[in-house]
Each structure stands twice: as structure tokens, then as C-alpha cells.
XYZ file of C-alpha atoms in Angstrom:
573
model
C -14.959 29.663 0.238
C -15.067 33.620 -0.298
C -17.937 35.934 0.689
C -20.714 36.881 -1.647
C -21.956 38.328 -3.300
C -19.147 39.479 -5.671
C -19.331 42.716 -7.200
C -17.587 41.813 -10.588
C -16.429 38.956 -12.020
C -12.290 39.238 -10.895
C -10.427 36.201 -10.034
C -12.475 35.680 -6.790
C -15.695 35.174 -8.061
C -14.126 32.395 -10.140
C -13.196 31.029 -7.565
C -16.485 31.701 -5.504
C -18.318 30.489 -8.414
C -17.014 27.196 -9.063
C -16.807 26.638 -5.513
C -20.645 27.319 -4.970
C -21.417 25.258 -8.693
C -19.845 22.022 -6.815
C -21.774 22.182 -3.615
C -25.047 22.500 -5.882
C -24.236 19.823 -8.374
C -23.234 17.751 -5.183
C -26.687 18.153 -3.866
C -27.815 17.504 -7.151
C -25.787 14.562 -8.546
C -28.053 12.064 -7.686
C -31.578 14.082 -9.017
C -29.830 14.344 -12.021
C -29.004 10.855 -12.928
C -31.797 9.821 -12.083
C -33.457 11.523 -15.320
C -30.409 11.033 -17.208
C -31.863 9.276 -20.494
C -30.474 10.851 -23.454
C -28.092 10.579 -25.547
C -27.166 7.337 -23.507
C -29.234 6.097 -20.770
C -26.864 5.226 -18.336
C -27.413 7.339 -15.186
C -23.671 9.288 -14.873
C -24.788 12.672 -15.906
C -24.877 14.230 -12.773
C -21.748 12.419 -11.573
C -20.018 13.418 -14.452
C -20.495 16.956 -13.883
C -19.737 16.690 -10.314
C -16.016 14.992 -11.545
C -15.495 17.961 -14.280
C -16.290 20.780 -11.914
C -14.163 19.681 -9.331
C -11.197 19.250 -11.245
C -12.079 22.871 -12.507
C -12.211 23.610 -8.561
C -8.777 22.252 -8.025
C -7.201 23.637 -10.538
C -8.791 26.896 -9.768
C -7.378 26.505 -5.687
C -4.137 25.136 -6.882
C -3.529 28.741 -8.592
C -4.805 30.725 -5.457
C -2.209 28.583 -3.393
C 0.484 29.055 -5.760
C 0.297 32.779 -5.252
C -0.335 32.318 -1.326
C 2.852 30.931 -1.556
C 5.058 33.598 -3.147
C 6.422 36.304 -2.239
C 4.121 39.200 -3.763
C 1.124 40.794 -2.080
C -0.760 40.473 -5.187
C -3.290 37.469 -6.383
C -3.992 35.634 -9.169
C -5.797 37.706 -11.940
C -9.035 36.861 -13.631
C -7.273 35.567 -16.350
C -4.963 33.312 -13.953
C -8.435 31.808 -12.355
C -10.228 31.932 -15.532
C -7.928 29.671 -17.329
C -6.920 27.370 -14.707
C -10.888 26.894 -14.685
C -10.974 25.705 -17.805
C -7.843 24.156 -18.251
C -9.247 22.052 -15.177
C -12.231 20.966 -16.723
C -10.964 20.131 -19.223
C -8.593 17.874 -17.935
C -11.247 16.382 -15.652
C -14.271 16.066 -18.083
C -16.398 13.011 -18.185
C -18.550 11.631 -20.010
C -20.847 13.751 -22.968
C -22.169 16.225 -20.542
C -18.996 16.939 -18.728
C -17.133 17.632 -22.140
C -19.654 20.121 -23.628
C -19.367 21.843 -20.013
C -15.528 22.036 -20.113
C -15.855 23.776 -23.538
C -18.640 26.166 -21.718
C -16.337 27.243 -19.482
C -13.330 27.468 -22.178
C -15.602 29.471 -24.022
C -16.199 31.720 -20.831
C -12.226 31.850 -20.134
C -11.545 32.974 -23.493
C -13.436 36.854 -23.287
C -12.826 36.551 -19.729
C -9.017 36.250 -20.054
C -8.764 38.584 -23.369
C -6.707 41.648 -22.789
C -6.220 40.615 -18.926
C -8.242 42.858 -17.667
C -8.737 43.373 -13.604
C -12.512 42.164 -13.829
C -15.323 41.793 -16.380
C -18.842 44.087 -15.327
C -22.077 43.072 -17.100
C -21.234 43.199 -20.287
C -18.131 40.907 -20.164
C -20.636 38.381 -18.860
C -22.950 39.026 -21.461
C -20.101 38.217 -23.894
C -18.417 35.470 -22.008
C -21.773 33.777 -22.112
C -22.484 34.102 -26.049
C -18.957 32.897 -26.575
C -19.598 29.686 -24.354
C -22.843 28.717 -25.879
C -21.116 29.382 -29.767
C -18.525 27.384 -28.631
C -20.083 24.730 -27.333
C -21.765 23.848 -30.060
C -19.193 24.437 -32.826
C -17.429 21.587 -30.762
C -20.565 19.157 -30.789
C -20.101 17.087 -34.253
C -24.267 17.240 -34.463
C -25.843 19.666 -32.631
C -29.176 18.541 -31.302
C -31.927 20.453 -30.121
C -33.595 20.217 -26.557
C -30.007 19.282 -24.937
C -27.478 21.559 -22.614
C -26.857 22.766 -25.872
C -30.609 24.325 -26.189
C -29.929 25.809 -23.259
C -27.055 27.270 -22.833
C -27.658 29.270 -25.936
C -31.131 30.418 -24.586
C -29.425 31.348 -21.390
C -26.913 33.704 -23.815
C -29.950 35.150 -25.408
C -31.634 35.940 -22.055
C -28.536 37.610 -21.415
C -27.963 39.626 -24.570
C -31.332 41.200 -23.392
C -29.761 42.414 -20.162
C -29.101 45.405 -18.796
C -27.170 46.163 -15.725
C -24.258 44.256 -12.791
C -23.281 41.214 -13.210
C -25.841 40.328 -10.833
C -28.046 40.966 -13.113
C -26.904 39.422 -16.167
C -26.288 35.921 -14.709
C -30.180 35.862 -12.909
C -31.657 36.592 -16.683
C -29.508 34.194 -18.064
C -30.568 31.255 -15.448
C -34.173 32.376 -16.165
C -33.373 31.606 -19.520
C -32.176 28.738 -19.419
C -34.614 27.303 -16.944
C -37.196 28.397 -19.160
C -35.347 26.683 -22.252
C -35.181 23.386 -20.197
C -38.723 22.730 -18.865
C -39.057 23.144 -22.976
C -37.042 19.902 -23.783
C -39.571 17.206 -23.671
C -41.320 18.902 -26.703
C -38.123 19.186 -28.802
C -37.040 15.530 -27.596
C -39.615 12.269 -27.770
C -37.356 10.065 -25.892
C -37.612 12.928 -23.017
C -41.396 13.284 -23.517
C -41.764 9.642 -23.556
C -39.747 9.290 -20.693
C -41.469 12.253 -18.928
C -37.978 13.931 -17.636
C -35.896 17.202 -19.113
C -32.735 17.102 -20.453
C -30.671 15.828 -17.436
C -26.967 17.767 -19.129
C -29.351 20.606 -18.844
C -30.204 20.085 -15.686
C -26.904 20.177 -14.347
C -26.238 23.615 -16.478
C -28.634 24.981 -14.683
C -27.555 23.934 -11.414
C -24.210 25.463 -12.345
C -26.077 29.157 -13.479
C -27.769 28.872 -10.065
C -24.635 28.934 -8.449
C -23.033 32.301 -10.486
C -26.360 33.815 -9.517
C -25.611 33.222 -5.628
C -21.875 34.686 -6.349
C -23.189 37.799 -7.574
C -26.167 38.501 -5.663
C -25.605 36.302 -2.382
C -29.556 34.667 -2.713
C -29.717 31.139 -3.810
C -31.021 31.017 -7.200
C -34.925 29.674 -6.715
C -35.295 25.844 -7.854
C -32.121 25.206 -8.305
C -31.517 21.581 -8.344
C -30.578 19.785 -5.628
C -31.462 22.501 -3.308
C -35.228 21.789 -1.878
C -37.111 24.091 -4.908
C -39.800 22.962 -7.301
C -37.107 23.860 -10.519
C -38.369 22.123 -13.652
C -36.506 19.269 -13.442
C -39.096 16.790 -14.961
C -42.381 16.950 -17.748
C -44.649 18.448 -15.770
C -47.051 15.753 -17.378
C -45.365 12.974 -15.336
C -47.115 11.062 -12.623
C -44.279 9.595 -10.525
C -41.593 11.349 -8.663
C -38.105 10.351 -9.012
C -36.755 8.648 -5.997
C -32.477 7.452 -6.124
C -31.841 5.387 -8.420
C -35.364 5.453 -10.880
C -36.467 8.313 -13.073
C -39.913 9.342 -13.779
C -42.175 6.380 -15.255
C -44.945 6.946 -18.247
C -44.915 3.233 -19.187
C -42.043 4.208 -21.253
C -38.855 3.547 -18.410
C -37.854 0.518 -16.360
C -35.213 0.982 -13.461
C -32.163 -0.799 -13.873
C -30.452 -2.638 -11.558
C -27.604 0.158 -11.175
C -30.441 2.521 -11.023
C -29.834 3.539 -14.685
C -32.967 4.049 -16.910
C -33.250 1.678 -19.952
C -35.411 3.028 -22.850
C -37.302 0.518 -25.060
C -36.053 0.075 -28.644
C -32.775 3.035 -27.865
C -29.963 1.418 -29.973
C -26.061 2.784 -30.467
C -22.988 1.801 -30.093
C -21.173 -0.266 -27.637
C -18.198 2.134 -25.979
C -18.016 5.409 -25.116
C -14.220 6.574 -25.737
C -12.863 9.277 -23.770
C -8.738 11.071 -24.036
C -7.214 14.045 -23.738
C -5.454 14.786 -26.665
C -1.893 16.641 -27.643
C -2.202 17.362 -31.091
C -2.242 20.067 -33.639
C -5.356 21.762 -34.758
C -5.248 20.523 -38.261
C -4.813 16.763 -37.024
C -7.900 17.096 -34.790
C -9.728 18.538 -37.855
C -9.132 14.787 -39.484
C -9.632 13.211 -35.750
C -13.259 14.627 -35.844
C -13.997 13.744 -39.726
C -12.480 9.721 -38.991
C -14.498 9.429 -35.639
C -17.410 11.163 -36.967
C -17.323 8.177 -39.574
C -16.895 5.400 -36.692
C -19.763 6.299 -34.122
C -21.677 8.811 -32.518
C -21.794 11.403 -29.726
C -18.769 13.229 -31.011
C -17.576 16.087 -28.914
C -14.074 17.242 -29.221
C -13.162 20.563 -27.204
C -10.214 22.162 -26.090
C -7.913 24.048 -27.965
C -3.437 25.356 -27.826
C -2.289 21.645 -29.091
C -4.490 19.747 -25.283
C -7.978 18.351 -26.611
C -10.587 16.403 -24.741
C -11.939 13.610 -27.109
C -15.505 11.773 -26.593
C -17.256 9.479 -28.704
C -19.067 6.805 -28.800
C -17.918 3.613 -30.893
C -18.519 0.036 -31.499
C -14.726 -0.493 -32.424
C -12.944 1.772 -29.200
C -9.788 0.428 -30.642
C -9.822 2.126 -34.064
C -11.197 5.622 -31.994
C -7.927 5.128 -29.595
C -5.813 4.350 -32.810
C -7.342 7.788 -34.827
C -6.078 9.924 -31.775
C -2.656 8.413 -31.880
C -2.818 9.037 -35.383
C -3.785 12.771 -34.434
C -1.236 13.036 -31.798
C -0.269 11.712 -28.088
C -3.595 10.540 -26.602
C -3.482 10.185 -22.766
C -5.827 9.530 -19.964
C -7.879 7.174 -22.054
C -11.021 6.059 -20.737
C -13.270 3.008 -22.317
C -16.543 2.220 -20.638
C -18.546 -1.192 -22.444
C -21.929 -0.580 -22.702
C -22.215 -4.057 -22.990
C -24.554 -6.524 -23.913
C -28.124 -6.337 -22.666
C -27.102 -2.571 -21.876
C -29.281 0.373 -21.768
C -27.208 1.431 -24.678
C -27.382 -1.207 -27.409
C -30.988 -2.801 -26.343
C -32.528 -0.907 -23.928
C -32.767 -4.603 -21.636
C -32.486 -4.178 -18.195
C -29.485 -5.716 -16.534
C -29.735 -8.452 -14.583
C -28.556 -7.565 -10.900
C -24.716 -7.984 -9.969
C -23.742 -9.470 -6.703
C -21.706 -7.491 -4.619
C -18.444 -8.681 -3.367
C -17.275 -9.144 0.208
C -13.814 -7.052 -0.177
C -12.277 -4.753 -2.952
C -8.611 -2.928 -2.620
C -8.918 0.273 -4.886
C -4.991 1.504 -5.186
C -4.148 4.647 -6.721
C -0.704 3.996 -9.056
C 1.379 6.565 -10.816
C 1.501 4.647 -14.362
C 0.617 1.875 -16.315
C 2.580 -0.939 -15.934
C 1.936 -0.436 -12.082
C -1.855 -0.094 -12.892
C -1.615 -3.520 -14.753
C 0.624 -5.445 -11.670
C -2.201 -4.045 -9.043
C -5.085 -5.369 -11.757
C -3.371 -8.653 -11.876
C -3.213 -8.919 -8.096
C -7.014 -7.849 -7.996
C -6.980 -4.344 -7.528
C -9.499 -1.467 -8.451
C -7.009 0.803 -10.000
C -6.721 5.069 -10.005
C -4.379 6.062 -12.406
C -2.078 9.498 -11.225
C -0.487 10.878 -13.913
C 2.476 13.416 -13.102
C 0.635 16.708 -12.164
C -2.421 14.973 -12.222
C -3.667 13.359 -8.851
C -7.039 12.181 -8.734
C -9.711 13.597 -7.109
C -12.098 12.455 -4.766
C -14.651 11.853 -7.057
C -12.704 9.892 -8.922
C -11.907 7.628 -5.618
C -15.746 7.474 -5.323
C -16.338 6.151 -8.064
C -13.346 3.463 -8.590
C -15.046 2.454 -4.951
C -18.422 2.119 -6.783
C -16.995 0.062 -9.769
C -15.276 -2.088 -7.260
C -18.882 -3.113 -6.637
C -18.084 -4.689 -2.671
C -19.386 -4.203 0.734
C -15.838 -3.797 2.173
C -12.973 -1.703 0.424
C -9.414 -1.339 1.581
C -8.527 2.447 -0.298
C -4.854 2.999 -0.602
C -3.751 6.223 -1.863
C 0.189 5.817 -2.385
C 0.661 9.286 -1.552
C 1.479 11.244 1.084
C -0.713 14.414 -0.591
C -3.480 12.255 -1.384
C -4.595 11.420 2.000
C -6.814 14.032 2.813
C -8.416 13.796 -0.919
C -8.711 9.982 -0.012
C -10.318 10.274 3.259
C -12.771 12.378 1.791
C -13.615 9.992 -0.390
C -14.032 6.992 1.842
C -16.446 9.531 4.408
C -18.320 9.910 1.488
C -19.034 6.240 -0.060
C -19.529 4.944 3.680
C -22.651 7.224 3.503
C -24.288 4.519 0.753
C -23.521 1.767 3.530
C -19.561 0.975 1.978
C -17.355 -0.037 4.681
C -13.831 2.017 4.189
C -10.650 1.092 5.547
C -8.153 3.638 4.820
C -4.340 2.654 4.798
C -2.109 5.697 5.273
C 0.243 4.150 1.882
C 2.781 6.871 0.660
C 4.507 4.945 -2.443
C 3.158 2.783 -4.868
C 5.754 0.005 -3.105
C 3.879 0.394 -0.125
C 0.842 -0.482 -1.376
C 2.218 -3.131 -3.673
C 3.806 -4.488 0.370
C -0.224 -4.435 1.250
C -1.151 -5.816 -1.562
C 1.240 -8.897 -0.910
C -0.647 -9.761 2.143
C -4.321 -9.125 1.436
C -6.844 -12.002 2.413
C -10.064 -11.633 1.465
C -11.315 -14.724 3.110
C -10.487 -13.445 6.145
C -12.328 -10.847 9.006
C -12.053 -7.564 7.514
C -10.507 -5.476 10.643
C -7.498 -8.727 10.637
C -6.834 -8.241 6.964
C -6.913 -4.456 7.311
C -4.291 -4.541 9.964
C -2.250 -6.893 8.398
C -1.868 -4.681 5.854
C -1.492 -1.714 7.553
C 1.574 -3.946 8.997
C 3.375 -4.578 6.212
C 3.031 -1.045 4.625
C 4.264 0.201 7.407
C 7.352 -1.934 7.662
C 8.086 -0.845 3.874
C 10.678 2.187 3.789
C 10.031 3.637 0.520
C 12.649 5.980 -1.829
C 12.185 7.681 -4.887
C 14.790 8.656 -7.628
C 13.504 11.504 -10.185
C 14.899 14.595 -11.486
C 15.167 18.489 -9.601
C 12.897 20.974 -11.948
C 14.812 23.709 -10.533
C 17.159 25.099 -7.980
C 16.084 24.701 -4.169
C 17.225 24.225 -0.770
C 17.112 20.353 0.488
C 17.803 18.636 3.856
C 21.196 17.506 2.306
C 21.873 20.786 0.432
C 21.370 23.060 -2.276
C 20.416 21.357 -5.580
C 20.580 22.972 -9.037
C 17.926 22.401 -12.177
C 18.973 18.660 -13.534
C 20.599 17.296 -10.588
C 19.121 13.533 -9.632
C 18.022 13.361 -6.485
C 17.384 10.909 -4.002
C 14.573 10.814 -1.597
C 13.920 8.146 1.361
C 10.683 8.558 2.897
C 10.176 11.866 1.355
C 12.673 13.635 2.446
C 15.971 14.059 -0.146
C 18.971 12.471 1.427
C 20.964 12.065 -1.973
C 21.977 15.113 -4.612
C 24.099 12.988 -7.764
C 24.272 13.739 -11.409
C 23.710 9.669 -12.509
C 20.803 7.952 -11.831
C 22.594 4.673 -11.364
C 25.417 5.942 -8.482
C 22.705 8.377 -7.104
C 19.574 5.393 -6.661
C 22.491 2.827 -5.007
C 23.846 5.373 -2.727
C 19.713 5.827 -1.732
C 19.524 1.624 -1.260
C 22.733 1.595 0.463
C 21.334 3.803 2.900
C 17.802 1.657 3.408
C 19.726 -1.240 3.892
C 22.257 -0.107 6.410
C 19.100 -0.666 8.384
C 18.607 -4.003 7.278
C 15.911 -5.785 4.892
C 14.306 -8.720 3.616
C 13.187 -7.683 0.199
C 13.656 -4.733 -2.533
C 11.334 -3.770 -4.392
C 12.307 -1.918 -8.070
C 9.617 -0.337 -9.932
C 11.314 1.727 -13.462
C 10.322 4.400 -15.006
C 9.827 4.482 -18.824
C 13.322 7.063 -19.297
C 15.228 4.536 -17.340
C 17.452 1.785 -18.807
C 17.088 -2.260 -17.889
C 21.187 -1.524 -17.185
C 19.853 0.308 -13.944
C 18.202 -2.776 -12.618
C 20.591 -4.915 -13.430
C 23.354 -2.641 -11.652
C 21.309 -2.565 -8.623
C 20.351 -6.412 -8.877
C 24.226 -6.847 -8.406
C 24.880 -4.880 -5.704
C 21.969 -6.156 -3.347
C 22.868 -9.623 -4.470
C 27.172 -9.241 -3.551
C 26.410 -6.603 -0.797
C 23.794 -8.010 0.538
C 23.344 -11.892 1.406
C 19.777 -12.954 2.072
C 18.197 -9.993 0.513
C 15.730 -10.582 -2.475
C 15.470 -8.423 -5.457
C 11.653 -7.968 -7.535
C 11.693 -5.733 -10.530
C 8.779 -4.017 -12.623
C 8.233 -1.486 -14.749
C 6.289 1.304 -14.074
C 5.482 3.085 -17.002
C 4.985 6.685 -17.119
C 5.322 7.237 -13.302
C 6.685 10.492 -12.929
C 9.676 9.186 -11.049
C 12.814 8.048 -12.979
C 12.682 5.079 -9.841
C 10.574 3.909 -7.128
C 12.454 1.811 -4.399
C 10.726 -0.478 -1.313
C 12.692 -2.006 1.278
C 11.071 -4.325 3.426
């Protein structure tokens, strides 16, 4: 992470920033979903900021590596790092919190990135604030008062009234909105009666905190998560929040996932969440059909990519309004379910844990579905967008076992995967990590996994046979480069056998049975086929005919794959 303090707000403090607002909200996750009671008490709040803050992070590095990379002296601008911010929350957002914080920082990215300038002084902050907060809650379909609405605008006010560095503009406005937060419980009853603040609040604050340290170097005091006395709960209160339970007044009951159920709080069933590719006058009819169908409408975004959350009783009919809208993607559906906190404030009854759980990341959907099937906690990796460790966190946490095998499919999602599994064998998980690098090597793990059997046996068993799978991919070349067998041009289909390309051909067919030719020169007992949505059955079916008259003994398993990113995914084993 760089040095601070930062002297303006250029591309580094961005990057500084959002570094610095993920450690906090990482020592703060917990504390904050803890009090997490409004508008759904469900205890994800904190989590949910952690997840959309460190796909902002990513995206944010993945710029600052892209111009590491070239051949210039220069960096990324502020408007390079300011986008890419928001562009990665709002890719990453979760849940109602996380969504009115991508369109914070959008808001932010739009005066920061106006005109391009070198850096923004005090007064660009001043302004980059205001426009977050305005935004923010033009994008809310019913504002409410004594939310991370309430105080992100009071943190804009605090800094209207500012005069001076950056340094200090961002400590008046996280005054501000501290003082706007230990106000909620009196604009709220369900957080006076709970005796908590606004937990999406909370987390804003957390994230002010951190552009305080950027620009001054000095933690911000009582930030959350970091030791201080900040006003994270009604000072009326008489219990302290451990993990897992929020502050009691005889109004909250723990849960047995440690989320806080509220007497009497009724809504609907699902909370919805997409991104969106649409036009803006289609999401203008989105927001006035879902508006109709449930609550907890926030739509943000903006240049034809939306983030869509909202919560429904019929998720299908919110789904089928965005496909109405546009191309929905990314779709997420969480059931409150029955008994929830959501629909009747019941406490759950407590869920036995498993023994063993495989969580598989998979490029696409019909993948997703054949792990599912097979028992699998699934990821899903769209192209361009690998998961992050978060994300791996919590698919480990839904998996709901004491053991989990974690298989990441991908050579470039190891690290992100082993950061994941250090961090859920903290809360007592045991974590096997298999090194997988394809989706067919996983789906060779898969084939073999006991559960009945002693964890380090199964583990290596699997290991074993994903191992003994050679994996090949056939997709397209973006542009012209330099390969281990040649130069390739923009179009050309290329092969590639354990990562490397070994085939340059202009049709897929020719070019993918050259690549199985090759893996089965070194013989095999079983190919494995997994098809991309832009390729033909008639591919299949060609390669289903060579194995079978080329090959005698060797047996052929097809699926589709869905949008994988590949045109073809090929195991040999």
C-alpha cells in the first residue's frame, strides 16, 4: 500500500484510500453485522461492504498493474483510478448497503474524473462529496431518514463548511457524519428499540475514517473496528455487542446465524440483486415496475451497466423486468425464508453443520449447474470477472461444513483462493486447497470425492486425479501477440494445453482436434468436452468421431458450459 499521508487526491490516494477503507471495514465487518437491523435484519451489512470495497480495490490495482506493465513512465491518472473505483464497486456490490456505497463512490468518480485533471485539492473533495451524497439518494427509490443516506449527506454538509487541504475537508466531513450517526436511533424506532445505529452507516463511516488516514496519516479516532469508543450503538443500551448478537433492550433475540430478528418486522421474501446492460430510459420503467413489486429499491450505475437491488416476494417477475430492461447478469437471489428475520421476525431454528463441502469456482452456468448436481458449493467467474476472496469466504460459509475441499479452477485464482481458505480456518473451518487450473480438473476431483471417508484420504485422492487431468482450452486471440508456437494475429483460434498455446488455426473444429490429438499422443482414458454457448453441437460431434475411430478404448463426456469465456474446455485423463 502507498505512504501517507497524501497531499491531494491524484490517482494514488485512490488507491491509498480504498486500500486503507478495506483493512478498516475488515476489522470492522463483524461489529457491524452485529447491529445490522434495518432495513432487513439479517446480519451481512458489514460483509457486504467488505465484498463491494474490495472489488473496488481490485479493480483499482488491476489499473495500476496495467500501467506497470507498459511501456510509458507515466501512471494511471485520477480519472483512470477514480473510475476503475467505481466501476469496481459497482460490479462487486452486495446487498442494500453495498449498492448505495457503489453509487457513493460513482458519485465521487464523476467530479473527480471531470475534465481529467492531475489531482483534486479541497475543494474537489468538497464537491466530490456533495455529488456522492445527491447521488446516492436520487438512486434510492424512498429515501429514508436515519440511514447511510442521513449520513452521507451530513458528512457533505460538514464539508461544504470547510476550509482548507484535503486533509482537512475529509476530517470535517467524518465528524459529520459520525455526528449524523450516533443521531439515528431518534430518527429510526426499530434502531432505538433495538438500541444500535444505523449499521450501513456504520460502515460509511469506517470508510471516511480511512480517507482521513490517507490525507493526514493519523487514524481517524473511533473508527470502527479499530479499538475506539466511535458511536457505534444508542448510548442508552445496556449490553455490549459480542460476534454474532447485537445490543439487547428486550426488543432483539440472537439468531442462530448470529443475525438479529426484530419482533413484528415484516417484508418480503427475496432480496434480488443484477447488474444490468440497459439503456437509461428502460431502467427508468425497471425502477417504476419493481418499485410496484417490493421494496428496498436501489438501482445505481449509469453508461448502459446498472446494479439492480430489491427486495420481492415474486424474484422471478424482478429477474423477468430486468430482462425486459435489458441483459441482466450476475443475478443473485437470497430466500429470506420462512420463519426468517425478514418475513416474521422468528428466530431460526439452528442448522447442523455438515462433515465435508467442495466449493468449486466454474466459468458459466451450465458448469455451475453439473458441479450443483454433483454437490458442489458453486463461485460463478464470469469472463473478466474472477471472484474475490470474499466471495470464496462466503460460498465457504453457505457451504455450512466443518471440512471444505476449495477448488479454484484457475491458475490466477490461487493466491485469491488461499487467502480465502487462511481466512475461514480462523472461525475453526478446516481448508483443503486443491491447486485445480480448469474447470475439467475440478470436474476430475469432483468424480472421486467421498465424503464418508477421512478427510486427508479424500483430499488426496482428489488431488490425484486432478493432477492426472491434462487440461486445454480453445478460445479466440483479442489481439496480436507473440506465443510459444508463434505470432498470432486479432481473430486467430488458438489452442492452449496446460496454459501454454501450442495451436494457432482459423476453425475452431481443425484447431480444438489438432489440441486433442496432441493430449492423446500421450495416451488417455477419458475426454472430457465442456462447450461454450458460440460453439455448435457439430463441434462435439466432430470430435466424438475422431476419439471414437482414432482412438480405441477412449471415452468421450460432453457438457455445455454456458457463458464460459472459452469457445472449448478439453480434459484428458
Amino acid at each position: 500500500m502507498a505512504q501517507v499521508p497524501q497531499t491531494f487526491f491524484d490517482a494514488l490516494a485512490v488507491r491509498t484510500w480504498c486500500g486503507l477503507a478495506l483493512e478498516t471495514l475488515g476489522r470492522a465487518r463483524e461489529e457491524i453485522d452485529a447491529i445490522n437491523v434495518y432495513p432487513v435484519a439479517d446480519g451481512d451489512t458489514g460483509t457486504n461492504l467488505y465484498l463491494t470495497v474490495e472489488s473496488a480495490v481490485a479493480a483499482v490495482e488491476a489499473v495500476f498493474a496495467g500501467h506497470a506493465a507498459g511501456s510509458g513512465p507515466e501512471g494511471p491518472t485520477l480519472a483512470d483510478a477514480a473510475r476503475a473505483m467505481a466501476h469496481g464497486a459497482l460490479i462487486g456490490a452486495r446487498g442494500n448497503s453495498g449498492t448505495i456505497l457503489a453509487q457513493l463512490l460513482r458519485g465521487m468518480a464523476q467530479v473527480l474524473a471531470e475534465d481529467d485533471p492531475a489531482h483534486a485539492d479541497g475543494q474537489g473533495l468538497r464537491l466530490a462529496l456533495r455529488q456522492a451524497a445527491d447521488s446516492a439518494r436520487r438512486a434510492v427509490a424512498h429515501p429514508v431518514e436515519g440511514t447511510v443516506l442521513t449520513v452521507a449527506s451530513a458528512a457533505a454538509d460538514a464539508a461544504d463548511g470547510a476550509r482548507g487541504d484535503c486533509g482537512t475537508v475529509a476530517r470535517a466531513a467524518y465528524d459529520g457524519a459520525r455526528a449524523a450517526l450516533a443521531a439515528t436511533p431518534g430518527q429510526l424506532p426499530v434502531l432505538e428499540r433495538a438500541g444500535v445505529v444505523d449499521a450501513g452507516g456504520r460502515g460509511l463511516v469506517a470508510v471516511l475514517g480511512a480517507l482521513v488516514e490517507t490525507f493526514t496519516g493519523e487514524r481517524a479516532r473511533g473508527v470502527a473496528g479499530s479499538g475506539g469508543t466511535g458511536p457505534s450503538r444508542n448510548p442508552h443500551a445496556r449490553v455490549e455487542p459480542a460476534a454474532g448478537r447485537v445490543p439487547v433492550d428486550g426488543a432483539l433475540e440472537e439468531c442462530a446465524d448470529g443475525a438479529a430478528a426484530v419482533p413484528g418486522q415484516e417484508g418480503p421474501a427475496f432480496e434480488v440483486i443484477y447488474l444490468l446492460e440497459a439503456e437509461d430510459r428502460a431502467v427508468e420503467r425497471l425502477r417504476e415496475r419493481l418499485d410496484a413489486l417490493g421494496d428496498s429499491l436501489v438501482v445505481v450505475g449509469g453508461d448502459g451497466l446498472w446494479n439492480v437491488h430489491v427486495h420481492v416476494d415474486d424474484a422471478g417477475a424482478a429477474v423477468e423486468a430486468g430482462i425486459e430492461a435489458g441483459r441482466p447478469h450476475r443475478i443473485r437471489i437470497t430466500h429470506f425464508g420462512a420463519g426468517d428475520v425478514h418475513t416474521t421476525g422468528a428466530e431460526r431454528p439452528p442448522r447442523e453443520r455438515a462433515q465435508r463441502a467442495v466449493v468449486a469456482v466454474v466459468p458459466g452456468e451450465g458448469l455451475a449447474g453439473l458441479y450443483t448436481e454433483a454437490g458442489a458449493t458453486t463461485v460463478l467467474a464470469r469472463p473478466g470477472e474472477p471472484p474475490a476472496s470474499g466471495e470464496l469466504v462466503q460460498a465457504v460459509r453457505r457451504a455450512h461444513a466443518r471440512e471444505v475441499v476449495l477448488l479454484p479452477n484457475d491458475a490466477d485464482l490461487r493466491h485469491t483462493a488461499a487467502a480465502a481458505a487462511e481466512q475461514v480456518r480462523t472461525e475453526g473451518i478446516r481448508v483443503a486447497l486443491i491447486p485445480t487450473r480448469s474447470a475439467v480438473q475440478g470436474i476430475a476431483a469432483l468424480a472421486v470425492h467421498e465424503p464418508d471417508r477421512r478427510f486427508d484420504e479424500d483430499v488426496v485422492s482428489m488431488t490425484s486425479a486432478a493432477g492426472a487431468t491434462r487440461y486445454a482450452e480453445v478460445t479466440v486471440a483479442e489481439r496480436q501477440s507473440w506465443t510459444m508456437a508463434g505470432i498470432c494475429q486479432a481473430g486467430d483460434v488458438l489452442g492452449l494445453i496446460d496454459g501454454d498455446v501450442a495451436v494457432i488455426g482459423s476453425d475452431v473444429a481443425e484447431t480444438a482436434e489438432t489440441v486433442l490429438d496432441r493430449m492423446l499422443s500421450a495416451g488417455g482414458e477419458m475426454v472430457t468436452l465442456v462447450l461454450g454457448d458460440a460453439v455448435p453441437d457439430a463441434v462435439a460431434e466432430h470430435l466424438e468421431g475422431r476419439v471414437r475411430e482414432g482412438y480405441l478404448a477412449v471415452d468421450t463426456v460432453v457438457y455445455r458450459g454456458g457463458r464460459q469465456g472459452a469457445l472449448l474446455l478439453i480434459g484428458v485423463e
